Amino acid sequence: DQQVKQNSPSLSVQEGRISILNCDYTNSMFDYFLWYKKYPAEGPTFLISISSIKDKNEDGRFTVFLNKSAKHLSLHIVPSQPGDSAVYFCAAIESGTYKYIFGTGTRLKVLA
Amino acid sequence: KAGVTQTPRYLIKTRGQQVTLSCSPISGHRSVSWYQQTPGQGLQFLFEYFSETQRNKGNFPGRFSGRQFSNSRSEMNVSTLELGDSALYLCATKPGTSEWETQYFGPGTRLLVL
């Protein structure tokens, strides 16, 4: 049973435009969420996180939005750059477990 | 600060063999988690070790096991390898004392089972 879902396996966006990556979750006990970026042949690298007491967190070109009632989070990248082309994973941590649950990833391609 | 290191980076084995993978965490990190990545399956959690004890476990068969040493280095062992075990195995480390910590990944070990 996939508790964290990324329903879009891939996304293509023109350079300079906004990229929006989506993630849905089912477990209401998740209280911390993170986004990671992964290039081929490398381990994932941490991008941005948000706790369940917030609904938005920004870091430069990256903004994460959390809608707890819809159990949905999204990552916005503005403006998108070709170097952003990678696989993006969202992850959630269930309160009291220390354990990350990852989604299946979305491959973003930013076209020059 | 040195990052997470994993050895070996690449490995080819045959069915029925066993394999041991190693992960050295960032200095000061006592939590080490292992993940399996296969195409279309995302990052599947194997287990987490903290201070030499297994703290969390995923839904993998008993052929997958791990351990952690007093210096926080961790090893993962897979016995009786199957073709389906071919994957990228990633370890991730964090201090481990708080729930809301960022986890840092190593580059992974690519295992191919023939």
mmCIF file of C-alpha atoms in Angstrom:
data_model
loop_
_atom_site.group_PDB
_atom_site.id
_atom_site.type_symbol
_atom_site.label_atom_id
_atom_site.label_comp_id
_atom_site.label_asym_id
_atom_site.label_seq_id
_atom_site.Cartn_x
_atom_site.Cartn_y
_atom_site.Cartn_z
ATOM 1 C CA ASP A 1 0.000 0.000 0.000
ATOM 2 C CA GLN A 2 1.656 3.187 -1.248
ATOM 3 C CA GLN A 3 1.247 5.802 1.485
ATOM 4 C CA VAL A 4 3.043 8.503 -0.506
ATOM 5 C CA LYS A 5 2.082 8.844 -4.156
ATOM 6 C CA GLN A 6 3.527 10.812 -7.006
ATOM 7 C CA ASN A 7 1.015 10.193 -9.747
ATOM 8 C CA SER A 8 2.940 11.873 -12.561
ATOM 9 C CA PRO A 9 5.927 9.742 -13.577
ATOM 10 C CA SER A 10 7.244 12.514 -15.811
ATOM 11 C CA LEU A 11 6.889 16.210 -16.558
ATOM 12 C CA SER A 12 8.357 18.449 -19.260
ATOM 13 C CA VAL A 13 8.618 22.218 -18.845
ATOM 14 C CA GLN A 14 10.180 24.995 -20.883
ATOM 15 C CA GLU A 15 13.178 26.789 -19.419
ATOM 16 C CA GLY A 16 12.114 29.882 -17.471
ATOM 17 C CA ARG A 17 8.609 28.605 -16.779
ATOM 18 C CA ILE A 18 7.239 27.187 -13.532
ATOM 19 C CA SER A 19 7.570 23.489 -12.712
ATOM 20 C CA ILE A 20 4.954 22.067 -10.346
ATOM 21 C CA LEU A 21 5.513 18.617 -8.914
ATOM 22 C CA ASN A 22 2.755 17.000 -6.895
ATOM 23 C CA CYS A 23 2.624 14.485 -4.087
ATOM 24 C CA ASP A 24 -0.339 12.945 -2.258
ATOM 25 C CA TYR A 25 -0.307 11.024 0.977
ATOM 26 C CA THR A 26 -2.785 8.902 2.874
ATOM 27 C CA ASN A 27 -1.429 8.746 6.425
ATOM 28 C CA SER A 28 -2.677 11.568 8.648
ATOM 29 C CA MET A 29 0.138 10.802 11.114
ATOM 30 C CA PHE A 30 2.736 12.183 8.727
ATOM 31 C CA ASP A 31 4.004 15.411 10.223
ATOM 32 C CA TYR A 32 7.116 16.303 8.243
ATOM 33 C CA PHE A 33 7.649 16.321 4.507
ATOM 34 C CA LEU A 34 10.729 16.637 2.337
ATOM 35 C CA TRP A 35 11.682 16.862 -1.317
ATOM 36 C CA TYR A 36 14.809 15.290 -2.761
ATOM 37 C CA LYS A 37 16.341 15.580 -6.204
ATOM 38 C CA LYS A 38 18.211 12.721 -7.835
ATOM 39 C CA TYR A 39 20.534 12.734 -10.825
ATOM 40 C CA PRO A 40 21.472 9.445 -12.528
ATOM 41 C CA ALA A 41 24.261 7.504 -10.822
ATOM 42 C CA GLU A 42 24.095 9.721 -7.732
ATOM 43 C CA GLY A 43 22.300 9.530 -4.413
ATOM 44 C CA PRO A 44 19.317 11.819 -3.773
ATOM 45 C CA THR A 45 20.120 15.280 -2.462
ATOM 46 C CA PHE A 46 17.910 17.194 -0.053
ATOM 47 C CA LEU A 47 16.056 20.180 -1.499
ATOM 48 C CA ILE A 48 13.489 21.560 0.918
ATOM 49 C CA SER A 49 11.251 20.480 3.771
ATOM 50 C CA ILE A 50 8.086 21.541 5.548
ATOM 51 C CA SER A 51 6.516 20.617 8.850
ATOM 52 C CA SER A 52 2.807 20.011 9.223
ATOM 53 C CA ILE A 53 2.365 23.188 11.268
ATOM 54 C CA LYS A 54 3.165 25.283 8.178
ATOM 55 C CA ASP A 55 1.525 25.530 4.779
ATOM 56 C CA LYS A 56 4.422 27.034 2.824
ATOM 57 C CA ASN A 57 8.191 27.091 2.879
ATOM 58 C CA GLU A 58 10.477 28.886 0.441
ATOM 59 C CA ASP A 59 14.134 28.535 -0.396
ATOM 60 C CA GLY A 60 15.291 30.520 -3.385
ATOM 61 C CA ARG A 61 13.641 29.188 -6.525
ATOM 62 C CA PHE A 62 12.004 26.335 -4.606
ATOM 63 C CA THR A 63 8.720 26.584 -2.704
ATOM 64 C CA VAL A 64 6.850 23.737 -1.063
ATOM 65 C CA PHE A 65 3.136 24.027 -0.327
ATOM 66 C CA LEU A 66 1.268 21.766 2.079
ATOM 67 C CA ASN A 67 -2.502 21.298 2.085
ATOM 68 C CA LYS A 68 -3.207 19.102 5.110
ATOM 69 C CA SER A 69 -6.933 18.821 4.553
ATOM 70 C CA ALA A 70 -6.329 17.480 1.040
ATOM 71 C CA LYS A 71 -3.261 15.479 2.137
ATOM 72 C CA HIS A 72 -1.381 17.049 -0.733
ATOM 73 C CA LEU A 73 1.940 18.791 -1.155
ATOM 74 C CA SER A 74 3.556 20.378 -4.142
ATOM 75 C CA LEU A 75 6.970 21.652 -5.107
ATOM 76 C CA HIS A 76 7.191 24.765 -7.273
ATOM 77 C CA ILE A 77 10.379 25.624 -9.117
ATOM 78 C CA VAL A 78 10.498 29.132 -10.544
ATOM 79 C CA PRO A 79 12.115 29.795 -12.933
ATOM 80 C CA SER A 80 12.962 26.303 -14.149
ATOM 81 C CA GLN A 81 16.466 25.742 -15.466
ATOM 82 C CA PRO A 82 17.912 22.902 -17.575
ATOM 83 C CA GLY A 83 20.045 21.860 -14.565
ATOM 84 C CA ASP A 84 16.822 21.117 -12.688
ATOM 85 C CA SER A 85 16.246 18.119 -14.951
ATOM 86 C CA ALA A 86 16.294 15.174 -12.552
ATOM 87 C CA VAL A 87 14.013 12.789 -10.703
ATOM 88 C CA TYR A 88 12.224 14.387 -7.739
ATOM 89 C CA PHE A 89 11.090 12.354 -4.759
ATOM 90 C CA CYS A 90 8.785 13.496 -2.023
ATOM 91 C CA ALA A 91 9.094 11.872 1.386
ATOM 92 C CA ALA A 92 7.079 11.901 4.586
ATOM 93 C CA ILE A 93 7.953 11.115 8.190
ATOM 94 C CA GLU A 94 5.349 9.561 10.447
ATOM 95 C CA SER A 95 5.204 11.062 13.901
ATOM 96 C CA GLY A 96 7.160 8.987 16.410
ATOM 97 C CA THR A 97 8.797 6.622 13.910
ATOM 98 C CA TYR A 98 11.927 8.372 12.578
ATOM 99 C CA LYS A 99 11.143 6.562 9.322
ATOM 100 C CA TYR A 100 10.997 8.168 5.877
ATOM 101 C CA ILE A 101 8.388 6.986 3.370
ATOM 102 C CA PHE A 102 9.230 7.945 -0.206
ATOM 103 C CA GLY A 103 7.058 8.386 -3.260
ATOM 104 C CA THR A 104 7.930 6.741 -6.569
ATOM 105 C CA GLY A 105 9.403 9.901 -8.069
ATOM 106 C CA THR A 106 8.656 12.293 -10.934
ATOM 107 C CA ARG A 107 11.152 12.766 -13.744
ATOM 108 C CA LEU A 108 11.375 16.457 -14.613
ATOM 109 C CA LYS A 109 12.787 17.526 -17.943
ATOM 110 C CA VAL A 110 13.429 21.239 -18.444
ATOM 111 C CA LEU A 111 13.710 22.061 -22.134
ATOM 112 C CA ALA A 112 16.119 24.774 -23.243
ATOM 113 C CA LYS B 1 32.670 17.511 6.519
ATOM 114 C CA ALA B 2 33.021 14.336 4.485
ATOM 115 C CA GLY B 3 29.808 12.982 3.003
ATOM 116 C CA VAL B 4 28.272 9.546 3.144
ATOM 117 C CA THR B 5 30.433 6.938 1.461
ATOM 118 C CA GLN B 6 29.356 3.585 0.114
ATOM 119 C CA THR B 7 31.500 0.715 -1.066
ATOM 120 C CA PRO B 8 31.685 -0.855 -3.493
ATOM 121 C CA ARG B 9 30.080 1.393 -6.096
ATOM 122 C CA TYR B 10 29.379 -1.428 -8.529
ATOM 123 C CA LEU B 11 29.002 -5.142 -8.060
ATOM 124 C CA ILE B 12 28.162 -8.093 -10.288
ATOM 125 C CA LYS B 13 27.067 -11.350 -8.677
ATOM 126 C CA THR B 14 25.333 -14.524 -9.790
ATOM 127 C CA ARG B 15 22.126 -16.019 -8.478
ATOM 128 C CA GLY B 16 22.520 -17.843 -5.193
ATOM 129 C CA GLN B 17 25.566 -15.895 -4.077
ATOM 130 C CA GLN B 18 25.588 -13.478 -1.175
ATOM 131 C CA VAL B 19 26.772 -9.890 -1.054
ATOM 132 C CA THR B 20 27.807 -7.379 1.612
ATOM 133 C CA LEU B 21 27.551 -3.642 1.082
ATOM 134 C CA SER B 22 29.119 -1.012 3.322
ATOM 135 C CA CYS B 23 28.090 2.496 4.347
ATOM 136 C CA SER B 24 30.168 5.023 6.290
ATOM 137 C CA PRO B 25 28.068 7.869 7.676
ATOM 138 C CA ILE B 26 28.804 11.538 8.054
ATOM 139 C CA SER B 27 30.777 12.170 11.224
ATOM 140 C CA GLY B 28 28.414 12.451 14.174
ATOM 141 C CA HIS B 29 25.538 10.673 12.449
ATOM 142 C CA ARG B 30 24.374 7.627 14.354
ATOM 143 C CA SER B 31 21.391 6.681 12.225
ATOM 144 C CA VAL B 32 21.909 4.739 9.006
ATOM 145 C CA SER B 33 19.014 3.721 6.771
ATOM 146 C CA TRP B 34 19.143 1.484 3.717
ATOM 147 C CA TYR B 35 16.962 1.731 0.629
ATOM 148 C CA GLN B 36 16.505 -0.254 -2.555
ATOM 149 C CA GLN B 37 15.777 1.659 -5.734
ATOM 150 C CA THR B 38 14.403 -0.122 -8.781
ATOM 151 C CA PRO B 39 12.824 1.451 -11.867
ATOM 152 C CA GLY B 40 9.235 2.470 -11.178
ATOM 153 C CA GLN B 41 9.374 1.500 -7.501
ATOM 154 C CA GLY B 42 10.917 4.561 -5.995
ATOM 155 C CA LEU B 43 12.962 4.172 -2.852
ATOM 156 C CA GLN B 44 11.914 1.138 -0.872
ATOM 157 C CA PHE B 45 12.928 1.259 2.774
ATOM 158 C CA LEU B 46 14.890 -1.758 4.004
ATOM 159 C CA PHE B 47 15.860 -0.927 7.591
ATOM 160 C CA GLU B 48 17.324 1.691 9.877
ATOM 161 C CA TYR B 49 20.040 1.264 12.479
ATOM 162 C CA PHE B 50 20.674 3.649 15.340
ATOM 163 C CA SER B 51 23.405 3.127 17.913
ATOM 164 C CA GLU B 52 23.990 -0.463 16.752
ATOM 165 C CA THR B 53 20.314 -1.419 17.091
ATOM 166 C CA GLN B 54 17.750 -1.910 14.363
ATOM 167 C CA ARG B 55 15.153 0.790 15.004
ATOM 168 C CA ASN B 56 12.911 0.373 11.957
ATOM 169 C CA LYS B 57 12.333 -2.323 9.395
ATOM 170 C CA GLY B 58 10.669 -2.390 5.983
ATOM 171 C CA ASN B 59 8.850 -5.234 4.253
ATOM 172 C CA PHE B 60 11.731 -7.204 2.794
ATOM 173 C CA PRO B 61 12.403 -10.934 3.202
ATOM 174 C CA GLY B 62 14.851 -12.228 5.780
ATOM 175 C CA ARG B 63 17.512 -12.638 3.074
ATOM 176 C CA PHE B 64 18.142 -8.924 3.595
ATOM 177 C CA SER B 65 19.921 -8.172 6.835
ATOM 178 C CA GLY B 66 22.088 -5.478 8.276
ATOM 179 C CA ARG B 67 24.194 -4.454 11.179
ATOM 180 C CA GLN B 68 25.845 -1.391 12.589
ATOM 181 C CA PHE B 69 29.181 -1.093 14.314
ATOM 182 C CA SER B 70 30.200 1.031 17.267
ATOM 183 C CA ASN B 71 31.683 3.653 14.916
ATOM 184 C CA SER B 72 28.239 3.915 13.234
ATOM 185 C CA ARG B 73 29.412 2.286 9.995
ATOM 186 C CA SER B 74 26.796 -0.074 8.683
ATOM 187 C CA GLU B 75 26.769 -3.125 6.465
ATOM 188 C CA MET B 76 23.922 -4.668 4.549
ATOM 189 C CA ASN B 77 23.937 -8.316 3.534
ATOM 190 C CA VAL B 78 21.810 -10.064 0.951
ATOM 191 C CA SER B 79 21.980 -13.846 0.902
ATOM 192 C CA THR B 80 20.875 -16.259 -1.813
ATOM 193 C CA LEU B 81 20.708 -13.539 -4.436
ATOM 194 C CA GLU B 82 17.842 -13.494 -6.926
ATOM 195 C CA LEU B 83 17.650 -11.745 -10.292
ATOM 196 C CA GLY B 84 15.101 -9.332 -8.824
ATOM 197 C CA ASP B 85 17.658 -8.098 -6.314
ATOM 198 C CA SER B 86 19.381 -6.165 -9.095
ATOM 199 C CA ALA B 87 18.990 -2.556 -8.002
ATOM 200 C CA LEU B 88 20.675 0.548 -6.704
ATOM 201 C CA TYR B 89 21.178 0.260 -2.962
ATOM 202 C CA LEU B 90 21.362 3.548 -1.149
ATOM 203 C CA CYS B 91 22.226 4.348 2.403
ATOM 204 C CA ALA B 92 21.229 7.550 4.130
ATOM 205 C CA THR B 93 22.440 8.947 7.412
ATOM 206 C CA LYS B 94 21.333 11.518 9.971
ATOM 207 C CA PRO B 95 22.124 12.322 13.594
ATOM 208 C CA GLY B 96 19.169 10.172 14.657
ATOM 209 C CA THR B 97 18.208 11.910 17.864
ATOM 210 C CA SER B 98 15.238 13.869 16.545
ATOM 211 C CA GLU B 99 12.349 12.777 14.327
ATOM 212 C CA TRP B 100 12.506 15.796 12.046
ATOM 213 C CA GLU B 101 16.024 15.468 10.731
ATOM 214 C CA THR B 102 17.249 15.741 7.176
ATOM 215 C CA GLN B 103 18.688 12.534 5.847
ATOM 216 C CA TYR B 104 21.801 12.597 3.623
ATOM 217 C CA PHE B 105 22.369 9.955 1.002
ATOM 218 C CA GLY B 106 25.455 8.240 -0.266
ATOM 219 C CA PRO B 107 26.073 7.679 -3.994
ATOM 220 C CA GLY B 108 24.746 4.131 -3.862
ATOM 221 C CA THR B 109 25.965 0.677 -4.809
ATOM 222 C CA ARG B 110 24.710 -0.641 -8.141
ATOM 223 C CA LEU B 111 24.182 -4.406 -7.832
ATOM 224 C CA LEU B 112 23.646 -6.571 -10.885
ATOM 225 C CA VAL B 113 22.620 -10.182 -10.354
ATOM 226 C CA LEU B 114 23.132 -12.505 -13.334
#
